[in-house]
Amino acid sequence: MSDTSFPFRPATEETPLTRRLLIGVAVLGLALLVFAPLAAVFTEALADGWAAALASLGNHDARSAIQLTLIITAIAVPMNAAFGIAAAWFITKFDFRGKAFLITLIDLPFSVSPVVAGLCIVLMFGANSLVGGWLVAHGFPIVFALPGIVLATMFVTFPFVARELIPVMIEQGRAEEEAALTLGAGGWRVFWTVTLPNIRWALLYGVLLCNARAMGEFGAVAVVSGKIRGQTATMPITIEMLYNEYLSVAAFSMAALLTALALLTLLLKTALERRHADALAASHRH
């Protein structure tokens, strides 16, 4: 006779009390690590009212930082999208020796400190280097100028697009492209009519991640920019400079604007995931 004094519960199912505790811990962690800092940023930004916050964003240095950040993002993100597509195409459509090593190189920015990346750019293109000295002499400086900041941002954000596309393109295989080639389509036509429509949502997802990272990059940009106010100071660098000068309202107003841009990117990413979950499932499984 079986003992029915204890209710049967699958080994993988938690008790209601355990579920509540886990949910409570997750909510508490989000409240302390995410919501509380966000609330603090916007509260400090509006400490002296909307007028003071908007006025701090309207001065020359703030407008220059915002403009520079948007310009860098507008350059770095499309270029990384193009490089990411090319890298994913090369890796998934061709068999060659060293493929695993190439994938490792693509992931390198994830493991290298951004400060180290910025230092490498300074050593390669600084005024004291062979290449950098020649460029400076001919009026094309890299370090402490826009090109160096773009290079640093591109290095840090390079893997995002490629790593979103590679799993999707591997799962899709080569059958459709080979069929199109058999029917007489050229390489570019195959790309625009077959490959790109199949990867468009994963590409957009990677671009959104790349965009968010590009706007908030600090370490590598801080090394190569020289932090020249009104010239090479991006939004994150300007926030640090204002905070160190005890200009709290101006610093937090800039931080609130940068946070709002990041939240907008997050909302777009969430909407993309909800509307096109099936198309993005392959990339999420890897």
Short mmCIF file of C-alpha atoms in Angstrom, two decimals:
data_model
loop_
_atom_site.label_atom_id
_atom_site.label_comp_id
_atom_site.label_asym_id
_atom_site.label_seq_id
_atom_site.Cartn_x
_atom_site.Cartn_y
_atom_site.Cartn_z
CA MET A 1 0.00 0.00 0.00
CA SER A 2 1.51 3.33 -1.03
CA ASP A 3 2.00 6.12 1.45
CA THR A 4 -0.09 9.18 0.44
CA SER A 5 0.62 11.29 3.51
CA PHE A 6 3.01 13.48 1.51
CA PRO A 7 1.88 15.10 -1.77
CA PHE A 8 3.85 14.21 -4.85
CA ARG A 9 6.04 17.03 -6.19
CA PRO A 10 8.37 16.73 -9.21
CA ALA A 11 12.03 17.13 -8.36
CA THR A 12 12.33 20.16 -10.66
CA GLU A 13 9.31 22.04 -9.30
CA GLU A 14 9.85 24.52 -6.48
CA THR A 15 7.44 25.03 -3.63
CA PRO A 16 5.32 28.23 -3.63
CA LEU A 17 7.46 29.62 -0.81
CA THR A 18 10.66 29.00 -2.77
CA ARG A 19 9.20 30.66 -5.86
CA ARG A 20 8.19 33.73 -3.85
CA LEU A 21 11.65 33.94 -2.29
CA LEU A 22 13.36 33.69 -5.67
CA ILE A 23 11.07 36.34 -7.17
CA GLY A 24 11.66 38.57 -4.15
CA VAL A 25 15.44 38.24 -4.44
CA ALA A 26 15.29 39.05 -8.17
CA VAL A 27 13.07 42.11 -7.61
CA LEU A 28 15.27 43.30 -4.75
CA GLY A 29 18.40 42.92 -6.88
CA LEU A 30 16.81 44.88 -9.74
CA ALA A 31 15.63 47.57 -7.34
CA LEU A 32 19.08 48.03 -5.81
CA LEU A 33 21.20 47.68 -8.94
CA VAL A 34 18.98 49.16 -11.66
CA PHE A 35 15.93 51.12 -10.53
CA ALA A 36 17.50 52.94 -7.58
CA PRO A 37 20.48 54.29 -9.61
CA LEU A 38 18.14 55.33 -12.44
CA ALA A 39 15.87 57.14 -10.01
CA ALA A 40 18.87 58.83 -8.40
CA VAL A 41 20.17 60.05 -11.76
CA PHE A 42 16.89 61.68 -12.78
CA THR A 43 16.25 63.03 -9.27
CA GLU A 44 19.65 64.74 -9.13
CA ALA A 45 19.25 66.05 -12.66
CA LEU A 46 15.98 67.77 -11.70
CA ALA A 47 17.15 68.91 -8.26
CA ASP A 48 17.04 72.57 -9.35
CA GLY A 49 14.11 72.14 -11.72
CA TRP A 50 13.64 71.51 -15.42
CA ALA A 51 14.92 74.94 -16.39
CA ALA A 52 18.32 74.40 -14.78
CA ALA A 53 18.64 70.93 -16.28
CA LEU A 54 17.79 72.12 -19.79
CA ALA A 55 20.07 75.14 -19.43
CA SER A 56 23.00 72.89 -18.48
CA LEU A 57 22.42 70.85 -21.64
CA GLY A 58 22.24 73.98 -23.77
CA ASN A 59 25.72 75.39 -23.15
CA HIS A 60 28.45 75.06 -25.77
CA ASP A 61 30.42 72.23 -24.13
CA ALA A 62 27.34 70.11 -23.52
CA ARG A 63 26.05 70.58 -27.07
CA SER A 64 29.49 69.76 -28.41
CA ALA A 65 29.64 66.55 -26.37
CA ILE A 66 26.18 65.47 -27.53
CA GLN A 67 26.98 66.25 -31.14
CA LEU A 68 30.31 64.43 -30.98
CA THR A 69 28.73 61.34 -29.43
CA LEU A 70 26.04 61.20 -32.10
CA ILE A 71 28.61 61.68 -34.89
CA ILE A 72 30.83 58.90 -33.54
CA THR A 73 27.85 56.58 -33.22
CA ALA A 74 26.65 57.45 -36.73
CA ILE A 75 30.08 56.52 -38.12
CA ALA A 76 31.03 53.52 -35.97
CA VAL A 77 27.73 51.63 -36.03
CA PRO A 78 27.24 51.44 -39.84
CA MET A 79 30.90 50.53 -40.34
CA ASN A 80 30.70 47.78 -37.74
CA ALA A 81 27.48 46.58 -39.34
CA ALA A 82 29.27 46.29 -42.70
CA PHE A 83 32.30 44.58 -41.13
CA GLY A 84 30.06 42.28 -39.11
CA ILE A 85 28.14 41.18 -42.20
CA ALA A 86 31.38 40.59 -44.11
CA ALA A 87 32.94 38.62 -41.24
CA ALA A 88 29.81 36.51 -40.70
CA TRP A 89 29.54 35.82 -44.45
CA PHE A 90 33.18 34.80 -44.70
CA ILE A 91 33.01 32.54 -41.64
CA THR A 92 29.73 30.82 -42.43
CA LYS A 93 29.89 30.49 -46.21
CA PHE A 94 33.48 29.28 -46.65
CA ASP A 95 35.59 26.49 -45.17
CA PHE A 96 39.21 27.37 -44.45
CA ARG A 97 41.96 26.74 -41.96
CA GLY A 98 42.02 29.04 -38.98
CA LYS A 99 38.27 29.65 -38.84
CA ALA A 100 38.16 29.04 -35.08
CA PHE A 101 41.08 31.44 -34.61
CA LEU A 102 39.26 34.12 -36.62
CA ILE A 103 36.16 33.74 -34.45
CA THR A 104 38.39 34.11 -31.40
CA LEU A 105 39.82 37.34 -32.83
CA ILE A 106 36.29 38.68 -33.33
CA ASP A 107 35.59 38.02 -29.65
CA LEU A 108 38.85 39.68 -28.57
CA PRO A 109 37.28 43.08 -27.69
CA PHE A 110 35.08 41.29 -25.16
CA SER A 111 38.13 40.13 -23.19
CA VAL A 112 40.53 43.05 -23.66
CA SER A 113 40.12 46.06 -21.39
CA PRO A 114 38.94 49.15 -23.32
CA VAL A 115 41.74 51.12 -21.67
CA VAL A 116 44.29 48.70 -23.14
CA ALA A 117 42.64 49.07 -26.55
CA GLY A 118 42.90 52.84 -26.32
CA LEU A 119 46.54 52.62 -25.30
CA CYS A 120 47.29 50.41 -28.31
CA ILE A 121 45.75 53.02 -30.61
CA VAL A 122 47.89 55.73 -28.98
CA LEU A 123 51.04 53.63 -29.44
CA MET A 124 50.20 52.93 -33.09
CA PHE A 125 48.93 56.33 -34.19
CA GLY A 126 50.30 58.77 -31.63
CA ALA A 127 52.48 61.69 -32.67
CA ASN A 128 55.60 59.82 -31.50
CA SER A 129 54.91 56.77 -33.67
CA LEU A 130 56.09 56.40 -37.26
CA VAL A 131 52.63 56.31 -38.83
CA GLY A 132 51.09 58.79 -36.42
CA GLY A 133 53.95 61.26 -36.81
CA TRP A 134 53.59 61.20 -40.59
CA LEU A 135 49.84 61.73 -40.37
CA VAL A 136 50.22 64.62 -37.93
CA ALA A 137 52.84 66.24 -40.17
CA HIS A 138 50.39 66.09 -43.07
CA GLY A 139 47.47 67.47 -41.07
CA PHE A 140 45.62 64.22 -40.36
CA PRO A 141 45.98 63.51 -36.62
CA ILE A 142 44.42 60.30 -35.29
CA VAL A 143 44.97 60.50 -31.55
CA PHE A 144 43.26 63.37 -29.69
CA ALA A 145 40.98 63.81 -32.69
CA LEU A 146 37.77 62.37 -34.14
CA PRO A 147 39.42 59.50 -36.11
CA GLY A 148 41.03 58.06 -32.96
CA ILE A 149 37.76 58.19 -31.03
CA VAL A 150 35.97 56.44 -33.90
CA LEU A 151 38.67 53.75 -34.07
CA ALA A 152 38.44 53.15 -30.32
CA THR A 153 34.65 52.93 -30.45
CA MET A 154 34.72 50.59 -33.42
CA PHE A 155 37.17 48.26 -31.72
CA VAL A 156 35.07 48.00 -28.58
CA THR A 157 31.78 47.49 -30.43
CA PHE A 158 32.98 45.34 -33.33
CA PRO A 159 31.83 41.90 -32.02
CA PHE A 160 28.16 42.77 -31.45
CA VAL A 161 26.91 42.57 -35.03
CA ALA A 162 29.12 39.66 -36.08
CA ARG A 163 28.23 37.55 -33.04
CA GLU A 164 24.51 38.05 -33.69
CA LEU A 165 24.79 37.10 -37.36
CA ILE A 166 27.12 34.09 -37.22
CA PRO A 167 24.74 31.69 -35.37
CA VAL A 168 21.81 32.72 -37.57
CA MET A 169 23.73 32.23 -40.80
CA ILE A 170 25.14 28.90 -39.63
CA GLU A 171 21.65 27.59 -38.87
CA GLN A 172 20.25 28.79 -42.19
CA GLY A 173 22.99 27.01 -44.12
CA ARG A 174 23.96 27.59 -47.73
CA ALA A 175 21.13 25.85 -49.58
CA GLU A 176 19.17 28.95 -50.56
CA GLU A 177 22.24 30.85 -51.77
CA GLU A 178 23.44 27.83 -53.77
CA ALA A 179 20.01 27.44 -55.35
CA ALA A 180 19.98 31.12 -56.35
CA LEU A 181 23.46 30.80 -57.87
CA THR A 182 22.37 27.70 -59.78
CA LEU A 183 19.48 29.70 -61.26
CA GLY A 184 21.94 32.28 -62.55
CA ALA A 185 21.86 34.99 -59.90
CA GLY A 186 25.09 36.91 -59.28
CA GLY A 187 26.80 37.29 -55.93
CA TRP A 188 25.38 40.72 -55.09
CA ARG A 189 21.88 39.71 -56.18
CA VAL A 190 22.06 36.64 -53.96
CA PHE A 191 23.12 38.81 -51.04
CA TRP A 192 20.38 41.44 -51.48
CA THR A 193 17.51 39.07 -52.33
CA VAL A 194 18.33 35.95 -50.29
CA THR A 195 20.90 36.49 -47.55
CA LEU A 196 19.97 39.96 -46.28
CA PRO A 197 16.21 39.26 -45.91
CA ASN A 198 17.04 36.14 -43.89
CA ILE A 199 19.35 37.96 -41.47
CA ARG A 200 17.64 41.36 -41.31
CA TRP A 201 16.19 41.01 -37.81
CA ALA A 202 19.35 39.58 -36.30
CA LEU A 203 21.27 42.38 -38.03
CA LEU A 204 18.97 45.03 -36.57
CA TYR A 205 19.28 43.42 -33.13
CA GLY A 206 23.07 43.53 -33.33
CA VAL A 207 23.01 47.12 -34.57
CA LEU A 208 20.91 48.18 -31.58
CA LEU A 209 23.34 46.53 -29.16
CA CYS A 210 26.28 48.11 -30.99
CA ASN A 211 24.58 51.52 -30.88
CA ALA A 212 23.97 51.35 -27.13
CA ARG A 213 27.57 50.34 -26.45
CA ALA A 214 28.98 53.01 -28.75
CA MET A 215 27.11 55.84 -27.04
CA GLY A 216 28.22 54.78 -23.58
CA GLU A 217 31.87 53.89 -24.25
CA PHE A 218 34.26 55.56 -21.81
CA GLY A 219 37.53 53.68 -21.23
CA ALA A 220 39.03 53.50 -24.71
CA VAL A 221 37.70 56.93 -25.69
CA ALA A 222 39.11 58.51 -22.54
CA VAL A 223 42.60 57.35 -23.52
CA VAL A 224 42.59 58.42 -27.17
CA SER A 225 40.52 61.61 -26.90
CA GLY A 226 42.68 63.62 -24.53
CA LYS A 227 39.45 64.86 -22.88
CA ILE A 228 39.60 68.24 -24.62
CA ARG A 229 36.52 70.12 -23.51
CA GLY A 230 34.32 71.21 -26.39
CA GLN A 231 36.38 69.26 -28.94
CA THR A 232 37.02 65.61 -28.09
CA ALA A 233 34.96 65.15 -24.93
CA THR A 234 32.04 62.77 -25.53
CA MET A 235 28.98 62.56 -23.29
CA PRO A 236 30.43 59.99 -20.82
CA ILE A 237 33.68 61.95 -20.55
CA THR A 238 31.82 65.23 -20.08
CA ILE A 239 29.78 63.65 -17.29
CA GLU A 240 32.97 62.70 -15.47
CA MET A 241 34.49 66.16 -15.96
CA LEU A 242 31.38 67.96 -14.70
CA TYR A 243 31.05 65.68 -11.69
CA ASN A 244 34.70 66.18 -10.74
CA GLU A 245 34.08 69.92 -10.87
CA TYR A 246 31.12 69.53 -8.45
CA LEU A 247 28.63 70.65 -11.11
CA SER A 248 26.15 68.01 -10.03
CA VAL A 249 23.07 69.25 -11.85
CA ALA A 250 24.95 69.56 -15.16
CA ALA A 251 26.61 66.16 -14.71
CA PHE A 252 23.38 64.35 -13.83
CA SER A 253 21.44 66.15 -16.57
CA MET A 254 23.92 64.85 -19.13
CA ALA A 255 23.76 61.41 -17.48
CA ALA A 256 19.95 61.50 -17.62
CA LEU A 257 20.05 62.30 -21.34
CA LEU A 258 22.50 59.48 -21.99
CA THR A 259 20.32 57.15 -19.91
CA ALA A 260 17.25 58.17 -21.89
CA LEU A 261 19.04 57.35 -25.15
CA ALA A 262 20.06 53.96 -23.73
CA LEU A 263 16.50 53.28 -22.54
CA LEU A 264 15.18 54.16 -25.99
CA THR A 265 17.57 51.63 -27.51
CA LEU A 266 16.44 49.07 -24.93
CA LEU A 267 12.78 49.68 -25.78
CA LEU A 268 13.51 49.21 -29.48
CA LYS A 269 15.40 46.00 -28.67
CA THR A 270 12.50 44.69 -26.54
CA ALA A 271 9.95 45.52 -29.23
CA LEU A 272 12.11 43.75 -31.81
CA GLU A 273 12.36 40.65 -29.62
CA ARG A 274 8.58 40.51 -29.10
CA ARG A 275 7.58 41.05 -32.71
CA HIS A 276 10.22 38.82 -34.29
CA ALA A 277 10.98 36.22 -31.62
CA ASP A 278 11.09 33.33 -34.10
CA ALA A 279 13.54 35.08 -36.39
CA LEU A 280 15.83 35.88 -33.45
CA ALA A 281 15.56 32.49 -31.76
CA ALA A 282 18.60 31.06 -33.52
CA SER A 283 20.90 33.78 -32.21
CA HIS A 284 19.53 33.45 -28.69
CA ARG A 285 20.22 29.73 -28.61
CA HIS A 286 23.98 30.31 -29.05
#
